[in-house]
């Protein structure tokens, strides 16, 4: 919603966080599935279709108002991923293991 250099830096930040969104969703989504890991991971992979739908939604919003308002679409996605991460991760129960 700003202008000038800050907007350029914000846009760069948005693109950066988009690049780490899928690994976050995938790794937290398949954690603890056990024997259903293959099914769960395939469902998460199929959900990538959102990457084809949300740009269309952004375009419609941008045409109706402006590009600044359209960036509320990825912002809402970031919020959903953040809430998912908060809900699913429990630092106290997090167990790291390394197989040889």
PDB file of N, CA and C in Angstrom:
ATOM      1  N   UNK A   1       0.817  -1.190   0.000  1.00  0.00           N
ATOM      2  CA  UNK A   1       0.000   0.000   0.000  1.00  0.00           C
ATOM      3  C   UNK A   1       0.860   1.253   0.000  1.00  0.00           C
ATOM      4  N   UNK A   2       2.163   1.071  -0.199  1.00  0.00           N
ATOM      5  CA  UNK A   2       3.100   2.185  -0.158  1.00  0.00           C
ATOM      6  C   UNK A   2       3.631   2.468  -1.557  1.00  0.00           C
ATOM      7  N   UNK A   3       4.483   3.475  -1.649  1.00  0.00           N
ATOM      8  CA  UNK A   3       5.108   3.847  -2.922  1.00  0.00           C
ATOM      9  C   UNK A   3       6.606   3.978  -2.710  1.00  0.00           C
ATOM     10  N   UNK A   4       7.352   4.005  -3.811  1.00  0.00           N
ATOM     11  CA  UNK A   4       8.786   4.234  -3.726  1.00  0.00           C
ATOM     12  C   UNK A   4       9.577   2.966  -3.447  1.00  0.00           C
ATOM     13  N   UNK A   5      10.765   3.158  -2.866  1.00  0.00           N
ATOM     14  CA  UNK A   5      11.690   2.049  -2.627  1.00  0.00           C
ATOM     15  C   UNK A   5      11.123   1.008  -1.673  1.00  0.00           C
ATOM     16  N   UNK A   6      10.362   1.451  -0.684  1.00  0.00           N
ATOM     17  CA  UNK A   6       9.803   0.505   0.271  1.00  0.00           C
ATOM     18  C   UNK A   6       8.934  -0.534  -0.442  1.00  0.00           C
ATOM     19  N   UNK A   7       8.177  -0.102  -1.454  1.00  0.00           N
ATOM     20  CA  UNK A   7       7.333  -1.030  -2.215  1.00  0.00           C
ATOM     21  C   UNK A   7       8.172  -2.074  -2.938  1.00  0.00           C
ATOM     22  N   UNK A   8       9.294  -1.661  -3.487  1.00  0.00           N
ATOM     23  CA  UNK A   8      10.179  -2.601  -4.183  1.00  0.00           C
ATOM     24  C   UNK A   8      10.740  -3.624  -3.197  1.00  0.00           C
ATOM     25  N   UNK A   9      11.163  -3.167  -2.034  1.00  0.00           N
ATOM     26  CA  UNK A   9      11.682  -4.083  -1.014  1.00  0.00           C
ATOM     27  C   UNK A   9      10.583  -5.016  -0.508  1.00  0.00           C
ATOM     28  N   UNK A  10       9.384  -4.504  -0.344  1.00  0.00           N
ATOM     29  CA  UNK A  10       8.260  -5.334   0.114  1.00  0.00           C
ATOM     30  C   UNK A  10       7.926  -6.395  -0.924  1.00  0.00           C
ATOM     31  N   UNK A  11       7.943  -6.019  -2.195  1.00  0.00           N
ATOM     32  CA  UNK A  11       7.662  -6.976  -3.264  1.00  0.00           C
ATOM     33  C   UNK A  11       8.723  -8.070  -3.304  1.00  0.00           C
ATOM     34  N   UNK A  12       9.972  -7.685  -3.124  1.00  0.00           N
ATOM     35  CA  UNK A  12      11.057  -8.675  -3.069  1.00  0.00           C
ATOM     36  C   UNK A  12      10.860  -9.605  -1.884  1.00  0.00           C
ATOM     37  N   UNK A  13      10.457  -9.067  -0.755  1.00  0.00           N
ATOM     38  CA  UNK A  13      10.198  -9.894   0.425  1.00  0.00           C
ATOM     39  C   UNK A  13       9.060 -10.862   0.198  1.00  0.00           C
ATOM     40  N   UNK A  14       8.006 -10.416  -0.487  1.00  0.00           N
ATOM     41  CA  UNK A  14       6.878 -11.291  -0.794  1.00  0.00           C
ATOM     42  C   UNK A  14       7.339 -12.469  -1.640  1.00  0.00           C
ATOM     43  N   UNK A  15       8.119 -12.194  -2.661  1.00  0.00           N
ATOM     44  CA  UNK A  15       8.607 -13.267  -3.529  1.00  0.00           C
ATOM     45  C   UNK A  15       9.509 -14.229  -2.758  1.00  0.00           C
ATOM     46  N   UNK A  16      10.329 -13.694  -1.851  1.00  0.00           N
ATOM     47  CA  UNK A  16      11.195 -14.549  -1.037  1.00  0.00           C
ATOM     48  C   UNK A  16      10.363 -15.496  -0.182  1.00  0.00           C
ATOM     49  N   UNK A  17       9.357 -14.969   0.489  1.00  0.00           N
ATOM     50  CA  UNK A  17       8.551 -15.812   1.363  1.00  0.00           C
ATOM     51  C   UNK A  17       7.673 -16.775   0.589  1.00  0.00           C
ATOM     52  N   UNK A  18       7.326 -16.442  -0.641  1.00  0.00           N
ATOM     53  CA  UNK A  18       6.599 -17.407  -1.476  1.00  0.00           C
ATOM     54  C   UNK A  18       7.475 -18.614  -1.769  1.00  0.00           C
ATOM     55  N   UNK A  19       8.778 -18.386  -1.891  1.00  0.00           N
ATOM     56  CA  UNK A  19       9.676 -19.494  -2.215  1.00  0.00           C
ATOM     57  C   UNK A  19       9.812 -20.482  -1.066  1.00  0.00           C
ATOM     58  N   UNK A  20       9.578 -20.057   0.160  1.00  0.00           N
ATOM     59  CA  UNK A  20       9.697 -20.987   1.286  1.00  0.00           C
ATOM     60  C   UNK A  20       8.339 -21.491   1.779  1.00  0.00           C
ATOM     61  N   UNK A  21       7.260 -21.038   1.150  1.00  0.00           N
ATOM     62  CA  UNK A  21       5.935 -21.447   1.599  1.00  0.00           C
ATOM     63  C   UNK A  21       5.687 -22.931   1.363  1.00  0.00           C
ATOM     64  N   UNK A  22       5.979 -23.437   0.167  1.00  0.00           N
ATOM     65  CA  UNK A  22       5.676 -24.836  -0.121  1.00  0.00           C
ATOM     66  C   UNK A  22       6.494 -25.808   0.729  1.00  0.00           C
ATOM     67  N   UNK A  23       7.812 -25.610   0.875  1.00  0.00           N
ATOM     68  CA  UNK A  23       8.540 -26.542   1.739  1.00  0.00           C
ATOM     69  C   UNK A  23       8.007 -26.564   3.169  1.00  0.00           C
ATOM     70  N   UNK A  24       7.543 -25.421   3.644  1.00  0.00           N
ATOM     71  CA  UNK A  24       6.971 -25.356   4.988  1.00  0.00           C
ATOM     72  C   UNK A  24       5.693 -26.182   5.064  1.00  0.00           C
ATOM     73  N   UNK A  25       4.818 -25.978   4.112  1.00  0.00           N
ATOM     74  CA  UNK A  25       3.556 -26.725   4.087  1.00  0.00           C
ATOM     75  C   UNK A  25       3.836 -28.215   3.957  1.00  0.00           C
ATOM     76  N   UNK A  26       4.725 -28.577   3.038  1.00  0.00           N
ATOM     77  CA  UNK A  26       4.968 -29.994   2.769  1.00  0.00           C
ATOM     78  C   UNK A  26       5.584 -30.700   3.977  1.00  0.00           C
ATOM     79  N   UNK A  27       6.635 -30.121   4.539  1.00  0.00           N
ATOM     80  CA  UNK A  27       7.315 -30.807   5.640  1.00  0.00           C
ATOM     81  C   UNK A  27       6.434 -30.913   6.879  1.00  0.00           C
ATOM     82  N   UNK A  28       5.677 -29.880   7.184  1.00  0.00           N
ATOM     83  CA  UNK A  28       4.787 -29.960   8.339  1.00  0.00           C
ATOM     84  C   UNK A  28       3.565 -30.821   8.053  1.00  0.00           C
ATOM     85  N   UNK A  29       3.146 -30.856   6.796  1.00  0.00           N
ATOM     86  CA  UNK A  29       1.954 -31.627   6.431  1.00  0.00           C
ATOM     87  C   UNK A  29       2.150 -33.128   6.468  1.00  0.00           C
ATOM     88  N   UNK A  30       3.348 -33.614   6.157  1.00  0.00           N
ATOM     89  CA  UNK A  30       3.558 -35.063   6.142  1.00  0.00           C
ATOM     90  C   UNK A  30       4.147 -35.595   7.438  1.00  0.00           C
ATOM     91  N   UNK A  31       4.507 -34.692   8.333  1.00  0.00           N
ATOM     92  CA  UNK A  31       5.101 -35.110   9.598  1.00  0.00           C
ATOM     93  C   UNK A  31       4.089 -35.900  10.419  1.00  0.00           C
ATOM     94  N   UNK A  32       4.485 -37.066  10.853  1.00  0.00           N
ATOM     95  CA  UNK A  32       3.649 -37.878  11.732  1.00  0.00           C
ATOM     96  C   UNK A  32       2.558 -38.663  11.031  1.00  0.00           C
ATOM     97  N   UNK A  33       2.589 -38.778   9.709  1.00  0.00           N
ATOM     98  CA  UNK A  33       1.554 -39.532   9.009  1.00  0.00           C
ATOM     99  C   UNK A  33       1.794 -41.040   9.036  1.00  0.00           C
ATOM    100  N   UNK A  34       3.018 -41.433   9.314  1.00  0.00           N
ATOM    101  CA  UNK A  34       3.323 -42.863   9.393  1.00  0.00           C
ATOM    102  C   UNK A  34       3.095 -43.577   8.076  1.00  0.00           C
ATOM    103  N   UNK A  35       2.258 -44.608   8.096  1.00  0.00           N
ATOM    104  CA  UNK A  35       2.026 -45.414   6.889  1.00  0.00           C
ATOM    105  C   UNK A  35       1.226 -44.654   5.828  1.00  0.00           C
ATOM    106  N   UNK A  36       0.649 -43.527   6.174  1.00  0.00           N
ATOM    107  CA  UNK A  36      -0.146 -42.745   5.220  1.00  0.00           C
ATOM    108  C   UNK A  36       0.654 -41.592   4.618  1.00  0.00           C
ATOM    109  N   UNK A  37       1.973 -41.627   4.779  1.00  0.00           N
ATOM    110  CA  UNK A  37       2.816 -40.546   4.271  1.00  0.00           C
ATOM    111  C   UNK A  37       2.723 -40.409   2.756  1.00  0.00           C
ATOM    112  N   UNK A  38       2.708 -41.529   2.027  1.00  0.00           N
ATOM    113  CA  UNK A  38       2.630 -41.461   0.560  1.00  0.00           C
ATOM    114  C   UNK A  38       1.328 -40.812   0.110  1.00  0.00           C
ATOM    115  N   UNK A  39       0.233 -41.203   0.719  1.00  0.00           N
ATOM    116  CA  UNK A  39      -1.062 -40.621   0.356  1.00  0.00           C
ATOM    117  C   UNK A  39      -1.109 -39.138   0.716  1.00  0.00           C
ATOM    118  N   UNK A  40      -0.662 -38.801   1.905  1.00  0.00           N
ATOM    119  CA  UNK A  40      -0.657 -37.408   2.331  1.00  0.00           C
ATOM    120  C   UNK A  40       0.210 -36.532   1.456  1.00  0.00           C
ATOM    121  N   UNK A  41       1.394 -37.028   1.122  1.00  0.00           N
ATOM    122  CA  UNK A  41       2.289 -36.227   0.287  1.00  0.00           C
ATOM    123  C   UNK A  41       1.727 -36.061  -1.122  1.00  0.00           C
ATOM    124  N   UNK A  42       1.062 -37.082  -1.651  1.00  0.00           N
ATOM    125  CA  UNK A  42       0.480 -36.938  -2.994  1.00  0.00           C
ATOM    126  C   UNK A  42      -0.673 -35.934  -2.991  1.00  0.00           C
ATOM    127  N   UNK A  43      -1.445 -35.899  -1.914  1.00  0.00           N
ATOM    128  CA  UNK A  43      -2.521 -34.904  -1.823  1.00  0.00           C
ATOM    129  C   UNK A  43      -1.961 -33.491  -1.733  1.00  0.00           C
ATOM    130  N   UNK A  44      -0.874 -33.327  -1.002  1.00  0.00           N
ATOM    131  CA  UNK A  44      -0.255 -32.000  -0.908  1.00  0.00           C
ATOM    132  C   UNK A  44       0.293 -31.573  -2.268  1.00  0.00           C
ATOM    133  N   UNK A  45       0.903 -32.498  -2.992  1.00  0.00           N
ATOM    134  CA  UNK A  45       1.419 -32.183  -4.330  1.00  0.00           C
ATOM    135  C   UNK A  45       0.275 -31.775  -5.259  1.00  0.00           C
ATOM    136  N   UNK A  46      -0.861 -32.465  -5.155  1.00  0.00           N
ATOM    137  CA  UNK A  46      -1.999 -32.112  -6.011  1.00  0.00           C
ATOM    138  C   UNK A  46      -2.563 -30.739  -5.667  1.00  0.00           C
ATOM    139  N   UNK A  47      -2.340 -30.268  -4.457  1.00  0.00           N
ATOM    140  CA  UNK A  47      -2.869 -28.961  -4.071  1.00  0.00           C
ATOM    141  C   UNK A  47      -2.098 -27.806  -4.697  1.00  0.00           C
ATOM    142  N   UNK A  48      -1.052 -28.100  -5.419  1.00  0.00           N
ATOM    143  CA  UNK A  48      -0.269 -27.057  -6.087  1.00  0.00           C
ATOM    144  C   UNK A  48      -1.123 -26.313  -7.116  1.00  0.00           C
ATOM    145  N   UNK A  49      -2.260 -26.865  -7.473  1.00  0.00           N
ATOM    146  CA  UNK A  49      -3.146 -26.186  -8.422  1.00  0.00           C
ATOM    147  C   UNK A  49      -3.516 -24.795  -7.920  1.00  0.00           C
ATOM    148  N   UNK A  50      -3.407 -24.547  -6.632  1.00  0.00           N
ATOM    149  CA  UNK A  50      -3.643 -23.206  -6.093  1.00  0.00           C
ATOM    150  C   UNK A  50      -2.715 -22.180  -6.710  1.00  0.00           C
ATOM    151  N   UNK A  51      -1.525 -22.619  -7.127  1.00  0.00           N
ATOM    152  CA  UNK A  51      -0.583 -21.725  -7.792  1.00  0.00           C
ATOM    153  C   UNK A  51      -1.082 -21.266  -9.147  1.00  0.00           C
ATOM    154  N   UNK A  52      -2.072 -21.966  -9.692  1.00  0.00           N
ATOM    155  CA  UNK A  52      -2.673 -21.560 -10.954  1.00  0.00           C
ATOM    156  C   UNK A  52      -3.945 -20.749 -10.736  1.00  0.00           C
ATOM    157  N   UNK A  53      -4.554 -20.890  -9.576  1.00  0.00           N
ATOM    158  CA  UNK A  53      -5.824 -20.210  -9.304  1.00  0.00           C
ATOM    159  C   UNK A  53      -5.607 -18.830  -8.691  1.00  0.00           C
ATOM    160  N   UNK A  54      -4.701 -18.722  -7.725  1.00  0.00           N
ATOM    161  CA  UNK A  54      -4.526 -17.454  -7.024  1.00  0.00           C
ATOM    162  C   UNK A  54      -4.024 -16.318  -7.913  1.00  0.00           C
ATOM    163  N   UNK A  55      -3.152 -16.555  -8.900  1.00  0.00           N
ATOM    164  CA  UNK A  55      -2.782 -15.439  -9.787  1.00  0.00           C
ATOM    165  C   UNK A  55      -3.979 -14.884 -10.572  1.00  0.00           C
ATOM    166  N   UNK A  56      -4.914 -15.764 -10.931  1.00  0.00           N
ATOM    167  CA  UNK A  56      -6.120 -15.302 -11.625  1.00  0.00           C
ATOM    168  C   UNK A  56      -6.952 -14.414 -10.693  1.00  0.00           C
ATOM    169  N   UNK A  57      -7.071 -14.841  -9.435  1.00  0.00           N
ATOM    170  CA  UNK A  57      -7.798 -14.042  -8.446  1.00  0.00           C
ATOM    171  C   UNK A  57      -7.102 -12.697  -8.247  1.00  0.00           C
ATOM    172  N   UNK A  58      -5.766 -12.741  -8.149  1.00  0.00           N
ATOM    173  CA  UNK A  58      -5.009 -11.483  -8.011  1.00  0.00           C
ATOM    174  C   UNK A  58      -5.246 -10.567  -9.203  1.00  0.00           C
ATOM    175  N   UNK A  59      -5.272 -11.135 -10.404  1.00  0.00           N
ATOM    176  CA  UNK A  59      -5.506 -10.338 -11.617  1.00  0.00           C
ATOM    177  C   UNK A  59      -6.875  -9.687 -11.617  1.00  0.00           C
ATOM    178  N   UNK A  60      -7.881 -10.435 -11.202  1.00  0.00           N
ATOM    179  CA  UNK A  60      -9.246  -9.880 -11.147  1.00  0.00           C
ATOM    180  C   UNK A  60      -9.320  -8.737 -10.130  1.00  0.00           C
ATOM    181  N   UNK A  61      -8.690  -8.937  -8.976  1.00  0.00           N
ATOM    182  CA  UNK A  61      -8.694  -7.884  -7.958  1.00  0.00           C
ATOM    183  C   UNK A  61      -7.915  -6.671  -8.448  1.00  0.00           C
ATOM    184  N   UNK A  62      -6.779  -6.913  -9.112  1.00  0.00           N
ATOM    185  CA  UNK A  62      -5.973  -5.816  -9.638  1.00  0.00           C
ATOM    186  C   UNK A  62      -6.739  -5.029 -10.697  1.00  0.00           C
ATOM    187  N   UNK A  63      -7.467  -5.723 -11.565  1.00  0.00           N
ATOM    188  CA  UNK A  63      -8.266  -5.041 -12.586  1.00  0.00           C
ATOM    189  C   UNK A  63      -9.396  -4.229 -11.963  1.00  0.00           C
ATOM    190  N   UNK A  64      -9.964  -4.763 -10.878  1.00  0.00           N
ATOM    191  CA  UNK A  64     -11.083  -4.075 -10.238  1.00  0.00           C
ATOM    192  C   UNK A  64     -10.621  -2.885  -9.391  1.00  0.00           C
ATOM    193  N   UNK A  65      -9.400  -2.974  -8.838  1.00  0.00           N
ATOM    194  CA  UNK A  65      -8.932  -1.868  -7.992  1.00  0.00           C
ATOM    195  C   UNK A  65      -7.508  -1.482  -8.380  1.00  0.00           C
ATOM    196  N   UNK A  66      -6.507  -2.077  -7.708  1.00  0.00           N
ATOM    197  CA  UNK A  66      -5.109  -1.807  -8.048  1.00  0.00           C
ATOM    198  C   UNK A  66      -4.236  -2.967  -7.578  1.00  0.00           C
ATOM    199  N   UNK A  67      -2.988  -2.961  -8.002  1.00  0.00           N
ATOM    200  CA  UNK A  67      -2.090  -4.077  -7.702  1.00  0.00           C
ATOM    201  C   UNK A  67      -1.783  -4.161  -6.208  1.00  0.00           C
ATOM    202  N   UNK A  68      -1.748  -3.018  -5.540  1.00  0.00           N
ATOM    203  CA  UNK A  68      -1.487  -3.037  -4.104  1.00  0.00           C
ATOM    204  C   UNK A  68      -2.559  -3.828  -3.364  1.00  0.00           C
ATOM    205  N   UNK A  69      -3.794  -3.636  -3.733  1.00  0.00           N
ATOM    206  CA  UNK A  69      -4.891  -4.371  -3.103  1.00  0.00           C
ATOM    207  C   UNK A  69      -4.813  -5.849  -3.474  1.00  0.00           C
ATOM    208  N   UNK A  70      -4.396  -6.144  -4.701  1.00  0.00           N
ATOM    209  CA  UNK A  70      -4.310  -7.539  -5.145  1.00  0.00           C
ATOM    210  C   UNK A  70      -3.298  -8.337  -4.328  1.00  0.00           C
ATOM    211  N   UNK A  71      -2.298  -7.674  -3.784  1.00  0.00           N
ATOM    212  CA  UNK A  71      -1.305  -8.393  -2.979  1.00  0.00           C
ATOM    213  C   UNK A  71      -1.848  -8.823  -1.615  1.00  0.00           C
ATOM    214  N   UNK A  72      -3.092  -8.501  -1.331  1.00  0.00           N
ATOM    215  CA  UNK A  72      -3.728  -9.052  -0.137  1.00  0.00           C
ATOM    216  C   UNK A  72      -3.990 -10.555  -0.309  1.00  0.00           C
ATOM    217  N   UNK A  73      -4.075 -11.012  -1.562  1.00  0.00           N
ATOM    218  CA  UNK A  73      -4.285 -12.444  -1.814  1.00  0.00           C
ATOM    219  C   UNK A  73      -3.094 -13.266  -1.309  1.00  0.00           C
ATOM    220  N   UNK A  74      -1.847 -12.991  -1.734  1.00  0.00           N
ATOM    221  CA  UNK A  74      -0.748 -13.777  -1.172  1.00  0.00           C
ATOM    222  C   UNK A  74      -0.557 -13.519   0.321  1.00  0.00           C
ATOM    223  N   UNK A  75      -0.906 -12.308   0.771  1.00  0.00           N
ATOM    224  CA  UNK A  75      -0.800 -12.036   2.209  1.00  0.00           C
ATOM    225  C   UNK A  75      -1.720 -12.963   2.990  1.00  0.00           C
ATOM    226  N   UNK A  76      -2.919 -13.186   2.484  1.00  0.00           N
ATOM    227  CA  UNK A  76      -3.828 -14.110   3.163  1.00  0.00           C
ATOM    228  C   UNK A  76      -3.286 -15.537   3.140  1.00  0.00           C
ATOM    229  N   UNK A  77      -2.627 -15.915   2.051  1.00  0.00           N
ATOM    230  CA  UNK A  77      -2.007 -17.249   1.990  1.00  0.00           C
ATOM    231  C   UNK A  77      -0.890 -17.375   3.019  1.00  0.00           C
ATOM    232  N   UNK A  78      -0.094 -16.325   3.166  1.00  0.00           N
ATOM    233  CA  UNK A  78       0.972 -16.351   4.172  1.00  0.00           C
ATOM    234  C   UNK A  78       0.400 -16.504   5.570  1.00  0.00           C
ATOM    235  N   UNK A  79      -0.695 -15.815   5.828  1.00  0.00           N
ATOM    236  CA  UNK A  79      -1.317 -15.906   7.152  1.00  0.00           C
ATOM    237  C   UNK A  79      -1.834 -17.319   7.406  1.00  0.00           C
ATOM    238  N   UNK A  80      -2.443 -17.929   6.403  1.00  0.00           N
ATOM    239  CA  UNK A  80      -2.955 -19.294   6.554  1.00  0.00           C
ATOM    240  C   UNK A  80      -1.815 -20.273   6.809  1.00  0.00           C
ATOM    241  N   UNK A  81      -0.721 -20.154   6.058  1.00  0.00           N
ATOM    242  CA  UNK A  81       0.427 -21.036   6.267  1.00  0.00           C
ATOM    243  C   UNK A  81       1.026 -20.813   7.651  1.00  0.00           C
ATOM    244  N   UNK A  82       1.108 -19.559   8.079  1.00  0.00           N
ATOM    245  CA  UNK A  82       1.640 -19.251   9.402  1.00  0.00           C
ATOM    246  C   UNK A  82       0.771 -19.865  10.499  1.00  0.00           C
ATOM    247  N   UNK A  83      -0.546 -19.733  10.374  1.00  0.00           N
ATOM    248  CA  UNK A  83      -1.443 -20.323  11.369  1.00  0.00           C
ATOM    249  C   UNK A  83      -1.352 -21.844  11.369  1.00  0.00           C
ATOM    250  N   UNK A  84      -1.211 -22.436  10.177  1.00  0.00           N
ATOM    251  CA  UNK A  84      -1.023 -23.887  10.076  1.00  0.00           C
ATOM    252  C   UNK A  84       0.250 -24.313  10.788  1.00  0.00           C
ATOM    253  N   UNK A  85       1.310 -23.562  10.587  1.00  0.00           N
ATOM    254  CA  UNK A  85       2.582 -23.888  11.231  1.00  0.00           C
ATOM    255  C   UNK A  85       2.473 -23.780  12.746  1.00  0.00           C
ATOM    256  N   UNK A  86       1.823 -22.736  13.220  1.00  0.00           N
ATOM    257  CA  UNK A  86       1.664 -22.568  14.666  1.00  0.00           C
ATOM    258  C   UNK A  86       0.833 -23.707  15.253  1.00  0.00           C
ATOM    259  N   UNK A  87      -0.207 -24.109  14.527  1.00  0.00           N
ATOM    260  CA  UNK A  87      -1.094 -25.166  15.020  1.00  0.00           C
ATOM    261  C   UNK A  87      -0.409 -26.526  15.036  1.00  0.00           C
ATOM    262  N   UNK A  88       0.425 -26.806  14.037  1.00  0.00           N
ATOM    263  CA  UNK A  88       0.956 -28.163  13.900  1.00  0.00           C
ATOM    264  C   UNK A  88       2.297 -28.396  14.571  1.00  0.00           C
ATOM    265  N   UNK A  89       3.068 -27.364  14.772  1.00  0.00           N
ATOM    266  CA  UNK A  89       4.396 -27.596  15.335  1.00  0.00           C
ATOM    267  C   UNK A  89       4.357 -27.385  16.840  1.00  0.00           C
ATOM    268  N   UNK A  90       4.963 -28.290  17.531  1.00  0.00           N
ATOM    269  CA  UNK A  90       5.097 -28.183  18.978  1.00  0.00           C
ATOM    270  C   UNK A  90       6.570 -28.380  19.267  1.00  0.00           C
ATOM    271  N   UNK A  91       7.258 -27.308  19.600  1.00  0.00           N
ATOM    272  CA  UNK A  91       8.710 -27.341  19.757  1.00  0.00           C
ATOM    273  C   UNK A  91       9.129 -28.348  20.813  1.00  0.00           C
ATOM    274  N   UNK A  92       8.346 -28.497  21.845  1.00  0.00           N
ATOM    275  CA  UNK A  92       8.711 -29.435  22.909  1.00  0.00           C
ATOM    276  C   UNK A  92       8.675 -30.876  22.425  1.00  0.00           C
ATOM    277  N   UNK A  93       7.788 -31.187  21.475  1.00  0.00           N
ATOM    278  CA  UNK A  93       7.672 -32.557  20.973  1.00  0.00           C
ATOM    279  C   UNK A  93       8.487 -32.798  19.713  1.00  0.00           C
ATOM    280  N   UNK A  94       9.114 -31.756  19.207  1.00  0.00           N
ATOM    281  CA  UNK A  94       9.890 -31.873  17.986  1.00  0.00           C
ATOM    282  C   UNK A  94      11.084 -32.780  18.219  1.00  0.00           C
ATOM    283  N   UNK A  95      11.173 -33.830  17.433  1.00  0.00           N
ATOM    284  CA  UNK A  95      12.246 -34.798  17.590  1.00  0.00           C
ATOM    285  C   UNK A  95      13.045 -34.843  16.285  1.00  0.00           C
ATOM    286  N   UNK A  96      14.295 -34.539  16.397  1.00  0.00           N
ATOM    287  CA  UNK A  96      15.157 -34.566  15.223  1.00  0.00           C
ATOM    288  C   UNK A  96      15.904 -35.885  15.214  1.00  0.00           C
ATOM    289  N   UNK A  97      15.977 -36.464  14.052  1.00  0.00           N
ATOM    290  CA  UNK A  97      16.719 -37.714  13.933  1.00  0.00           C
ATOM    291  C   UNK A  97      17.523 -37.688  12.645  1.00  0.00           C
ATOM    292  N   UNK A  98      18.574 -38.474  12.642  1.00  0.00           N
ATOM    293  CA  UNK A  98      19.433 -38.550  11.473  1.00  0.00           C
ATOM    294  C   UNK A  98      19.715 -40.031  11.241  1.00  0.00           C
ATOM    295  N   UNK A  99      19.396 -40.473  10.028  1.00  0.00           N
ATOM    296  CA  UNK A  99      19.659 -41.876   9.714  1.00  0.00           C
ATOM    297  C   UNK A  99      20.985 -42.002   8.984  1.00  0.00           C
ATOM    298  N   UNK A 100      21.648 -43.081   9.240  1.00  0.00           N
ATOM    299  CA  UNK A 100      22.968 -43.306   8.616  1.00  0.00           C
ATOM    300  C   UNK A 100      22.850 -44.006   7.307  1.00  0.00           C
TER     301      UNK A 100
END
